[in-house]
Amino acid sequence: MKQPLPRKSLRGLCLFALLAAGQVLAQPATPQESACKGRIYLTFDTGSQSQAELIEQTLQRHHIKATFFLANEKTIHGDYSLDPGWAPLWKRLAGEGHAFGTHTFDHVYVIRDLPEGKIEVRPQFGAQAGKKLQWTPAQYCEEMKRVDQRFQELTGRKLDPLWRAPGGRLTPNLLKAGQACGYAHVAWAPAGFSGDELPSDKFPNEMLLKKALDGLKDGDIFLAHMGIWSRQDPWAPAVLEPLITGLEHKGFCFATLRDHPAYRHLFTVGKER
Protein backbone atom coordinates (compact mmCIF):
# COMPACT_ATOMS: atom_id res chain seq x y z
CA MET A 1 0.00 0.00 0.00
CA LYS A 2 1.35 3.45 -0.98
CA GLN A 3 2.12 5.84 1.85
CA PRO A 4 0.13 9.12 1.79
CA LEU A 5 2.15 12.22 0.94
CA PRO A 6 2.99 14.57 3.80
CA ARG A 7 1.04 17.81 4.01
CA LYS A 8 3.98 19.94 2.88
CA SER A 9 4.31 17.90 -0.30
CA LEU A 10 0.58 18.15 -0.95
CA ARG A 11 0.74 21.92 -0.54
CA GLY A 12 3.65 22.05 -2.95
CA LEU A 13 1.84 19.98 -5.54
CA CYS A 14 -1.27 22.16 -5.26
CA LEU A 15 0.80 25.31 -5.70
CA PHE A 16 2.54 23.81 -8.72
CA ALA A 17 -0.81 22.85 -10.26
CA LEU A 18 -2.20 26.35 -9.76
CA LEU A 19 0.87 27.94 -11.33
CA ALA A 20 0.71 25.54 -14.27
CA ALA A 21 -2.97 26.33 -14.79
CA GLY A 22 -2.22 30.02 -14.72
CA GLN A 23 0.43 29.56 -17.39
CA VAL A 24 -2.07 27.74 -19.59
CA LEU A 25 -4.70 30.44 -19.15
CA ALA A 26 -2.21 33.23 -19.75
CA GLN A 27 -0.49 31.77 -22.79
CA PRO A 28 0.94 34.45 -25.07
CA ALA A 29 -0.45 34.96 -28.54
CA THR A 30 0.59 32.42 -31.13
CA PRO A 31 3.64 33.35 -33.21
CA GLN A 32 1.34 34.08 -36.17
CA GLU A 33 -0.84 36.47 -34.13
CA SER A 34 2.06 38.19 -32.35
CA ALA A 35 3.86 38.66 -35.67
CA CYS A 36 0.93 40.51 -37.26
CA LYS A 37 2.11 43.76 -38.80
CA GLY A 38 -1.42 44.79 -39.69
CA ARG A 39 -4.90 43.54 -40.35
CA ILE A 40 -6.86 43.33 -43.60
CA TYR A 41 -10.63 42.86 -43.70
CA LEU A 42 -11.73 40.76 -46.67
CA THR A 43 -15.34 41.31 -47.76
CA PHE A 44 -17.28 39.56 -50.51
CA ASP A 45 -20.53 40.67 -52.15
CA THR A 46 -22.87 38.16 -53.76
CA GLY A 47 -22.86 37.96 -57.54
CA SER A 48 -23.13 35.21 -60.11
CA GLN A 49 -21.83 32.83 -57.40
CA SER A 50 -19.50 31.19 -59.92
CA GLN A 51 -16.61 31.52 -57.46
CA ALA A 52 -18.48 30.79 -54.23
CA GLU A 53 -16.91 27.39 -53.55
CA LEU A 54 -13.43 28.52 -54.56
CA ILE A 55 -13.66 31.47 -52.17
CA GLU A 56 -14.90 29.27 -49.34
CA GLN A 57 -12.14 26.69 -49.89
CA THR A 58 -9.42 29.33 -50.12
CA LEU A 59 -10.53 30.96 -46.87
CA GLN A 60 -10.66 27.54 -45.18
CA ARG A 61 -7.17 26.66 -46.36
CA HIS A 62 -5.75 29.85 -44.87
CA HIS A 63 -7.96 29.77 -41.74
CA ILE A 64 -9.33 33.21 -42.61
CA LYS A 65 -12.64 34.71 -41.52
CA ALA A 66 -14.25 37.22 -43.89
CA THR A 67 -17.44 39.28 -44.15
CA PHE A 68 -20.12 38.58 -46.76
CA PHE A 69 -22.76 41.04 -48.00
CA LEU A 70 -25.84 39.29 -49.34
CA ALA A 71 -28.41 40.14 -52.01
CA ASN A 72 -30.74 37.78 -53.86
CA GLU A 73 -28.85 37.82 -57.16
CA LYS A 74 -29.22 35.59 -60.21
CA THR A 75 -26.59 32.85 -60.30
CA ILE A 76 -24.91 30.71 -62.93
CA HIS A 77 -27.27 27.88 -61.98
CA GLY A 78 -30.34 29.85 -63.03
CA ASP A 79 -31.58 30.32 -59.48
CA TYR A 80 -30.93 33.14 -56.99
CA SER A 81 -28.29 33.42 -54.30
CA LEU A 82 -30.77 33.42 -51.41
CA ASP A 83 -32.88 30.56 -52.75
CA PRO A 84 -33.10 27.40 -50.59
CA GLY A 85 -30.55 25.68 -52.84
CA TRP A 86 -27.87 27.98 -51.43
CA ALA A 87 -28.70 27.23 -47.80
CA PRO A 88 -25.87 24.66 -47.43
CA LEU A 89 -23.26 27.24 -48.46
CA TRP A 90 -24.57 29.94 -46.13
CA LYS A 91 -24.90 27.46 -43.26
CA ARG A 92 -21.31 26.31 -43.71
CA LEU A 93 -19.97 29.85 -43.88
CA ALA A 94 -21.95 30.83 -40.78
CA GLY A 95 -20.65 27.78 -38.94
CA GLU A 96 -17.09 28.67 -39.92
CA GLY A 97 -17.36 32.01 -38.12
CA HIS A 98 -17.71 34.48 -40.97
CA ALA A 99 -19.71 37.71 -40.62
CA PHE A 100 -22.70 38.68 -42.77
CA GLY A 101 -24.39 41.93 -43.76
CA THR A 102 -27.25 43.02 -46.02
CA HIS A 103 -26.70 44.19 -49.60
CA THR A 104 -30.46 44.80 -50.08
CA PHE A 105 -32.62 41.90 -51.22
CA ASP A 106 -33.12 42.94 -54.85
CA HIS A 107 -29.72 44.66 -55.17
CA VAL A 108 -31.34 48.10 -55.15
CA TYR A 109 -29.30 51.01 -56.52
CA VAL A 110 -29.91 54.51 -55.24
CA ILE A 111 -30.35 57.17 -57.94
CA ARG A 112 -30.86 60.40 -56.01
CA ASP A 113 -32.36 61.99 -52.93
CA LEU A 114 -35.89 63.36 -52.98
CA PRO A 115 -37.66 65.83 -50.67
CA GLU A 116 -38.90 64.76 -47.24
CA GLY A 117 -36.16 62.18 -46.79
CA LYS A 118 -37.32 60.01 -49.68
CA ILE A 119 -34.98 58.39 -52.20
CA GLU A 120 -35.25 57.39 -55.84
CA VAL A 121 -34.04 53.83 -56.39
CA ARG A 122 -33.80 51.17 -59.10
CA PRO A 123 -33.82 47.46 -58.16
CA GLN A 124 -31.65 45.19 -60.30
CA PHE A 125 -33.67 42.05 -59.54
CA GLY A 126 -37.16 41.10 -58.40
CA ALA A 127 -40.62 42.09 -59.59
CA GLN A 128 -39.65 45.79 -59.91
CA ALA A 129 -36.31 45.19 -61.67
CA GLY A 130 -35.17 48.12 -63.80
CA LYS A 131 -37.94 50.45 -62.65
CA LYS A 132 -37.37 53.82 -61.01
CA LEU A 133 -39.17 53.91 -57.68
CA GLN A 134 -39.67 56.51 -54.97
CA TRP A 135 -39.15 55.02 -51.52
CA THR A 136 -39.44 56.28 -47.99
CA PRO A 137 -36.71 55.41 -45.46
CA ALA A 138 -39.10 52.82 -44.01
CA GLN A 139 -39.43 51.10 -47.39
CA TYR A 140 -35.66 50.97 -47.82
CA CYS A 141 -35.35 49.59 -44.30
CA GLU A 142 -37.83 46.86 -45.15
CA GLU A 143 -35.76 46.01 -48.23
CA MET A 144 -32.61 45.61 -46.13
CA LYS A 145 -34.40 43.50 -43.55
CA ARG A 146 -35.72 41.12 -46.21
CA VAL A 147 -32.18 39.76 -46.44
CA ASP A 148 -32.06 39.25 -42.68
CA GLN A 149 -35.37 37.40 -42.72
CA ARG A 150 -34.29 35.11 -45.55
CA PHE A 151 -30.87 34.51 -43.98
CA GLN A 152 -32.54 33.41 -40.75
CA GLU A 153 -34.76 31.03 -42.72
CA LEU A 154 -31.71 29.54 -44.44
CA THR A 155 -29.26 29.39 -41.54
CA GLY A 156 -31.13 29.92 -38.27
CA ARG A 157 -29.05 32.99 -37.38
CA LYS A 158 -29.38 36.74 -37.83
CA LEU A 159 -27.30 39.03 -39.97
CA ASP A 160 -24.75 41.28 -38.34
CA PRO A 161 -25.74 44.99 -38.15
CA LEU A 162 -23.81 45.84 -41.32
CA TRP A 163 -24.84 46.83 -44.82
CA ARG A 164 -23.32 47.81 -48.12
CA ALA A 165 -25.22 49.81 -50.71
CA PRO A 166 -25.04 48.22 -54.18
CA GLY A 167 -22.24 49.83 -56.12
CA GLY A 168 -21.22 51.57 -52.90
CA ARG A 169 -23.49 54.43 -53.97
CA LEU A 170 -24.66 56.55 -51.06
CA THR A 171 -26.69 59.72 -50.62
CA PRO A 172 -27.36 61.62 -47.38
CA ASN A 173 -30.94 60.34 -47.24
CA LEU A 174 -29.87 56.77 -47.90
CA LEU A 175 -27.21 56.84 -45.21
CA LYS A 176 -29.75 58.15 -42.70
CA ALA A 177 -32.21 55.43 -43.73
CA GLY A 178 -29.63 52.74 -43.07
CA GLN A 179 -28.69 54.19 -39.70
CA ALA A 180 -32.33 54.49 -38.65
CA CYS A 181 -32.80 50.85 -39.64
CA GLY A 182 -29.97 49.75 -37.35
CA TYR A 183 -27.28 49.06 -39.94
CA ALA A 184 -23.82 50.61 -40.22
CA HIS A 185 -22.65 51.15 -43.79
CA VAL A 186 -19.43 49.53 -44.97
CA ALA A 187 -17.47 50.88 -47.92
CA TRP A 188 -13.91 49.84 -48.88
CA ALA A 189 -10.44 51.30 -49.06
CA PRO A 190 -9.13 52.76 -52.34
CA ALA A 191 -6.55 49.97 -52.52
CA GLY A 192 -9.24 47.53 -51.43
CA PHE A 193 -11.18 47.70 -54.69
CA SER A 194 -10.38 44.35 -56.29
CA GLY A 195 -11.34 45.48 -59.78
CA ASP A 196 -13.08 42.17 -60.45
CA GLU A 197 -15.92 44.07 -62.17
CA LEU A 198 -13.59 45.74 -64.67
CA PRO A 199 -12.96 44.40 -68.20
CA SER A 200 -10.11 41.90 -68.08
CA ASP A 201 -8.59 43.04 -71.39
CA LYS A 202 -7.89 46.48 -69.93
CA PHE A 203 -7.36 45.41 -66.31
CA PRO A 204 -5.69 41.97 -66.36
CA ASN A 205 -5.51 39.94 -63.19
CA GLU A 206 -1.74 40.45 -62.87
CA MET A 207 -2.28 44.21 -62.76
CA LEU A 208 -5.05 43.94 -60.16
CA LEU A 209 -2.96 41.63 -57.97
CA LYS A 210 0.02 43.99 -58.03
CA LYS A 211 -2.17 46.99 -57.26
CA ALA A 212 -3.64 45.28 -54.20
CA LEU A 213 -0.34 43.93 -52.88
CA ASP A 214 1.37 47.31 -53.31
CA GLY A 215 -1.45 49.41 -51.91
CA LEU A 216 -3.17 47.57 -49.06
CA LYS A 217 -2.27 48.71 -45.56
CA ASP A 218 -3.28 48.02 -41.97
CA GLY A 219 -7.01 48.45 -41.38
CA ASP A 220 -8.03 48.40 -45.05
CA ILE A 221 -11.32 46.84 -46.12
CA PHE A 222 -11.04 44.80 -49.31
CA LEU A 223 -13.96 44.19 -51.69
CA ALA A 224 -14.46 41.36 -54.16
CA HIS A 225 -17.47 39.45 -55.48
CA MET A 226 -18.55 35.83 -55.42
CA GLY A 227 -18.65 35.87 -59.20
CA ILE A 228 -19.01 38.50 -61.92
CA TRP A 229 -20.98 37.88 -65.10
CA SER A 230 -19.20 40.39 -67.30
CA ARG A 231 -15.51 39.67 -66.63
CA GLN A 232 -14.07 37.37 -69.27
CA ASP A 233 -11.03 36.26 -67.23
CA PRO A 234 -12.40 35.62 -63.71
CA TRP A 235 -10.61 37.36 -60.87
CA ALA A 236 -10.86 34.91 -57.98
CA PRO A 237 -9.17 31.83 -59.54
CA ALA A 238 -6.15 33.89 -60.58
CA VAL A 239 -5.83 36.46 -57.79
CA LEU A 240 -7.36 35.40 -54.46
CA GLU A 241 -4.79 32.75 -53.48
CA PRO A 242 -1.66 34.76 -54.43
CA LEU A 243 -3.17 37.87 -52.87
CA ILE A 244 -3.71 36.18 -49.51
CA THR A 245 -0.31 34.47 -49.64
CA GLY A 246 1.42 37.71 -50.57
CA LEU A 247 -0.26 39.62 -47.75
CA GLU A 248 0.60 36.87 -45.28
CA HIS A 249 4.24 37.04 -46.35
CA LYS A 250 4.12 40.76 -45.61
CA GLY A 251 2.96 39.99 -42.08
CA PHE A 252 -0.73 40.81 -42.45
CA CYS A 253 -3.47 38.93 -40.63
CA PHE A 254 -7.17 38.85 -41.49
CA ALA A 255 -10.39 39.35 -39.53
CA THR A 256 -14.10 39.96 -39.95
CA LEU A 257 -15.59 43.43 -39.58
CA ARG A 258 -16.66 42.45 -36.06
CA ASP A 259 -13.05 43.27 -35.13
CA HIS A 260 -12.70 46.43 -37.20
CA PRO A 261 -12.17 49.56 -35.04
CA ALA A 262 -15.04 51.36 -36.80
CA TYR A 263 -17.56 48.56 -36.20
CA ARG A 264 -16.58 46.46 -33.20
CA HIS A 265 -18.61 48.68 -30.86
CA LEU A 266 -21.70 47.25 -32.58
CA PHE A 267 -20.84 43.83 -31.19
CA THR A 268 -20.30 44.68 -27.52
CA VAL A 269 -22.41 42.92 -24.91
CA GLY A 270 -26.01 44.01 -25.08
CA LYS A 271 -25.78 45.29 -28.66
CA GLU A 272 -26.06 41.99 -30.49
CA ARG A 273 -28.91 41.81 -32.97
JSON list of N, CA and C in Angstrom, two decimals, residues 221-249:
[
{"chain": "A", "resi": 221, "resn": "ILE", "atom": "N", "xyz": [-10.23, 47.75, -45.76]},
{"chain": "A", "resi": 221, "resn": "ILE", "atom": "CA", "xyz": [-11.32, 46.84, -46.12]},
{"chain": "A", "resi": 221, "resn": "ILE", "atom": "C", "xyz": [-11.21, 46.54, -47.61]},
{"chain": "A", "resi": 222, "resn": "PHE", "atom": "N", "xyz": [-11.22, 45.25, -47.93]},
{"chain": "A", "resi": 222, "resn": "PHE", "atom": "CA", "xyz": [-11.04, 44.80, -49.31]},
{"chain": "A", "resi": 222, "resn": "PHE", "atom": "C", "xyz": [-12.36, 44.26, -49.85]},
{"chain": "A", "resi": 223, "resn": "LEU", "atom": "N", "xyz": [-12.70, 44.61, -51.07]},
{"chain": "A", "resi": 223, "resn": "LEU", "atom": "CA", "xyz": [-13.96, 44.19, -51.69]},
{"chain": "A", "resi": 223, "resn": "LEU", "atom": "C", "xyz": [-13.72, 43.32, -52.92]},
{"chain": "A", "resi": 224, "resn": "ALA", "atom": "N", "xyz": [-14.39, 42.18, -52.95]},
{"chain": "A", "resi": 224, "resn": "ALA", "atom": "CA", "xyz": [-14.46, 41.36, -54.16]},
{"chain": "A", "resi": 224, "resn": "ALA", "atom": "C", "xyz": [-15.87, 40.76, -54.22]},
{"chain": "A", "resi": 225, "resn": "HIS", "atom": "N", "xyz": [-16.14, 40.04, -55.29]},
{"chain": "A", "resi": 225, "resn": "HIS", "atom": "CA", "xyz": [-17.47, 39.45, -55.48]},
{"chain": "A", "resi": 225, "resn": "HIS", "atom": "C", "xyz": [-17.37, 37.93, -55.59]},
{"chain": "A", "resi": 226, "resn": "MET", "atom": "N", "xyz": [-18.50, 37.29, -55.36]},
{"chain": "A", "resi": 226, "resn": "MET", "atom": "CA", "xyz": [-18.55, 35.83, -55.42]},
{"chain": "A", "resi": 226, "resn": "MET", "atom": "C", "xyz": [-18.81, 35.34, -56.85]},
{"chain": "A", "resi": 227, "resn": "GLY", "atom": "N", "xyz": [-18.47, 36.18, -57.78]},
{"chain": "A", "resi": 227, "resn": "GLY", "atom": "CA", "xyz": [-18.65, 35.87, -59.20]},
{"chain": "A", "resi": 227, "resn": "GLY", "atom": "C", "xyz": [-19.20, 37.07, -59.94]},
{"chain": "A", "resi": 228, "resn": "ILE", "atom": "N", "xyz": [-18.60, 37.37, -61.09]},
{"chain": "A", "resi": 228, "resn": "ILE", "atom": "CA", "xyz": [-19.01, 38.50, -61.92]},
{"chain": "A", "resi": 228, "resn": "ILE", "atom": "C", "xyz": [-19.36, 37.99, -63.32]},
{"chain": "A", "resi": 229, "resn": "TRP", "atom": "N", "xyz": [-20.54, 38.34, -63.78]},
{"chain": "A", "resi": 229, "resn": "TRP", "atom": "CA", "xyz": [-20.98, 37.88, -65.10]},
{"chain": "A", "resi": 229, "resn": "TRP", "atom": "C", "xyz": [-20.12, 38.44, -66.23]},
{"chain": "A", "resi": 230, "resn": "SER", "atom": "N", "xyz": [-19.75, 39.70, -66.14]},
{"chain": "A", "resi": 230, "resn": "SER", "atom": "CA", "xyz": [-19.20, 40.39, -67.30]},
{"chain": "A", "resi": 230, "resn": "SER", "atom": "C", "xyz": [-17.71, 40.18, -67.51]},
{"chain": "A", "resi": 231, "resn": "ARG", "atom": "N", "xyz": [-16.97, 39.77, -66.48]},
{"chain": "A", "resi": 231, "resn": "ARG", "atom": "CA", "xyz": [-15.51, 39.67, -66.63]},
{"chain": "A", "resi": 231, "resn": "ARG", "atom": "C", "xyz": [-15.14, 38.38, -67.36]},
{"chain": "A", "resi": 232, "resn": "GLN", "atom": "N", "xyz": [-14.41, 38.52, -68.45]},
{"chain": "A", "resi": 232, "resn": "GLN", "atom": "CA", "xyz": [-14.07, 37.37, -69.27]},
{"chain": "A", "resi": 232, "resn": "GLN", "atom": "C", "xyz": [-13.06, 36.45, -68.58]},
{"chain": "A", "resi": 233, "resn": "ASP", "atom": "N", "xyz": [-12.06, 37.03, -67.95]},
{"chain": "A", "resi": 233, "resn": "ASP", "atom": "CA", "xyz": [-11.03, 36.26, -67.23]},
{"chain": "A", "resi": 233, "resn": "ASP", "atom": "C", "xyz": [-11.31, 36.42, -65.74]},
{"chain": "A", "resi": 234, "resn": "PRO", "atom": "N", "xyz": [-11.96, 35.46, -65.10]},
{"chain": "A", "resi": 234, "resn": "PRO", "atom": "CA", "xyz": [-12.40, 35.62, -63.71]},
{"chain": "A", "resi": 234, "resn": "PRO", "atom": "C", "xyz": [-11.26, 36.00, -62.77]},
{"chain": "A", "resi": 235, "resn": "TRP", "atom": "N", "xyz": [-11.60, 36.84, -61.81]},
{"chain": "A", "resi": 235, "resn": "TRP", "atom": "CA", "xyz": [-10.61, 37.36, -60.87]},
{"chain": "A", "resi": 235, "resn": "TRP", "atom": "C", "xyz": [-10.20, 36.34, -59.82]},
{"chain": "A", "resi": 236, "resn": "ALA", "atom": "N", "xyz": [-11.16, 35.73, -59.16]},
{"chain": "A", "resi": 236, "resn": "ALA", "atom": "CA", "xyz": [-10.86, 34.91, -57.98]},
{"chain": "A", "resi": 236, "resn": "ALA", "atom": "C", "xyz": [-9.91, 33.74, -58.26]},
{"chain": "A", "resi": 237, "resn": "PRO", "atom": "N", "xyz": [-10.08, 32.95, -59.33]},
{"chain": "A", "resi": 237, "resn": "PRO", "atom": "CA", "xyz": [-9.17, 31.83, -59.54]},
{"chain": "A", "resi": 237, "resn": "PRO", "atom": "C", "xyz": [-7.72, 32.24, -59.74]},
{"chain": "A", "resi": 238, "resn": "ALA", "atom": "N", "xyz": [-7.50, 33.44, -60.27]},
{"chain": "A", "resi": 238, "resn": "ALA", "atom": "CA", "xyz": [-6.15, 33.89, -60.58]},
{"chain": "A", "resi": 238, "resn": "ALA", "atom": "C", "xyz": [-5.53, 34.75, -59.49]},
{"chain": "A", "resi": 239, "resn": "VAL", "atom": "N", "xyz": [-6.36, 35.43, -58.69]},
{"chain": "A", "resi": 239, "resn": "VAL", "atom": "CA", "xyz": [-5.83, 36.46, -57.79]},
{"chain": "A", "resi": 239, "resn": "VAL", "atom": "C", "xyz": [-5.98, 36.13, -56.31]},
{"chain": "A", "resi": 240, "resn": "LEU", "atom": "N", "xyz": [-7.08, 35.51, -55.90]},
{"chain": "A", "resi": 240, "resn": "LEU", "atom": "CA", "xyz": [-7.36, 35.40, -54.46]},
{"chain": "A", "resi": 240, "resn": "LEU", "atom": "C", "xyz": [-6.25, 34.68, -53.70]},
{"chain": "A", "resi": 241, "resn": "GLU", "atom": "N", "xyz": [-5.84, 33.51, -54.17]},
{"chain": "A", "resi": 241, "resn": "GLU", "atom": "CA", "xyz": [-4.79, 32.75, -53.48]},
{"chain": "A", "resi": 241, "resn": "GLU", "atom": "C", "xyz": [-3.47, 33.52, -53.41]},
{"chain": "A", "resi": 242, "resn": "PRO", "atom": "N", "xyz": [-2.91, 34.01, -54.53]},
{"chain": "A", "resi": 242, "resn": "PRO", "atom": "CA", "xyz": [-1.66, 34.76, -54.43]},
{"chain": "A", "resi": 242, "resn": "PRO", "atom": "C", "xyz": [-1.79, 36.06, -53.66]},
{"chain": "A", "resi": 243, "resn": "LEU", "atom": "N", "xyz": [-2.97, 36.66, -53.66]},
{"chain": "A", "resi": 243, "resn": "LEU", "atom": "CA", "xyz": [-3.17, 37.87, -52.87]},
{"chain": "A", "resi": 243, "resn": "LEU", "atom": "C", "xyz": [-3.06, 37.57, -51.38]},
{"chain": "A", "resi": 244, "resn": "ILE", "atom": "N", "xyz": [-3.76, 36.55, -50.93]},
{"chain": "A", "resi": 244, "resn": "ILE", "atom": "CA", "xyz": [-3.71, 36.18, -49.51]},
{"chain": "A", "resi": 244, "resn": "ILE", "atom": "C", "xyz": [-2.30, 35.77, -49.12]},
{"chain": "A", "resi": 245, "resn": "THR", "atom": "N", "xyz": [-1.67, 34.92, -49.94]},
{"chain": "A", "resi": 245, "resn": "THR", "atom": "CA", "xyz": [-0.31, 34.47, -49.64]},
{"chain": "A", "resi": 245, "resn": "THR", "atom": "C", "xyz": [0.66, 35.64, -49.59]},
{"chain": "A", "resi": 246, "resn": "GLY", "atom": "N", "xyz": [0.54, 36.54, -50.55]},
{"chain": "A", "resi": 246, "resn": "GLY", "atom": "CA", "xyz": [1.42, 37.71, -50.57]},
{"chain": "A", "resi": 246, "resn": "GLY", "atom": "C", "xyz": [1.24, 38.60, -49.36]},
{"chain": "A", "resi": 247, "resn": "LEU", "atom": "N", "xyz": [0.00, 38.80, -48.94]},
{"chain": "A", "resi": 247, "resn": "LEU", "atom": "CA", "xyz": [-0.26, 39.62, -47.75]},
{"chain": "A", "resi": 247, "resn": "LEU", "atom": "C", "xyz": [0.24, 38.93, -46.49]},
{"chain": "A", "resi": 248, "resn": "GLU", "atom": "N", "xyz": [0.08, 37.62, -46.43]},
{"chain": "A", "resi": 248, "resn": "GLU", "atom": "CA", "xyz": [0.60, 36.87, -45.28]},
{"chain": "A", "resi": 248, "resn": "GLU", "atom": "C", "xyz": [2.11, 36.98, -45.20]},
{"chain": "A", "resi": 249, "resn": "HIS", "atom": "N", "xyz": [2.78, 36.90, -46.33]},
{"chain": "A", "resi": 249, "resn": "HIS", "atom": "CA", "xyz": [4.24, 37.04, -46.35]},
{"chain": "A", "resi": 249, "resn": "HIS", "atom": "C", "xyz": [4.69, 38.43, -45.90]}
]
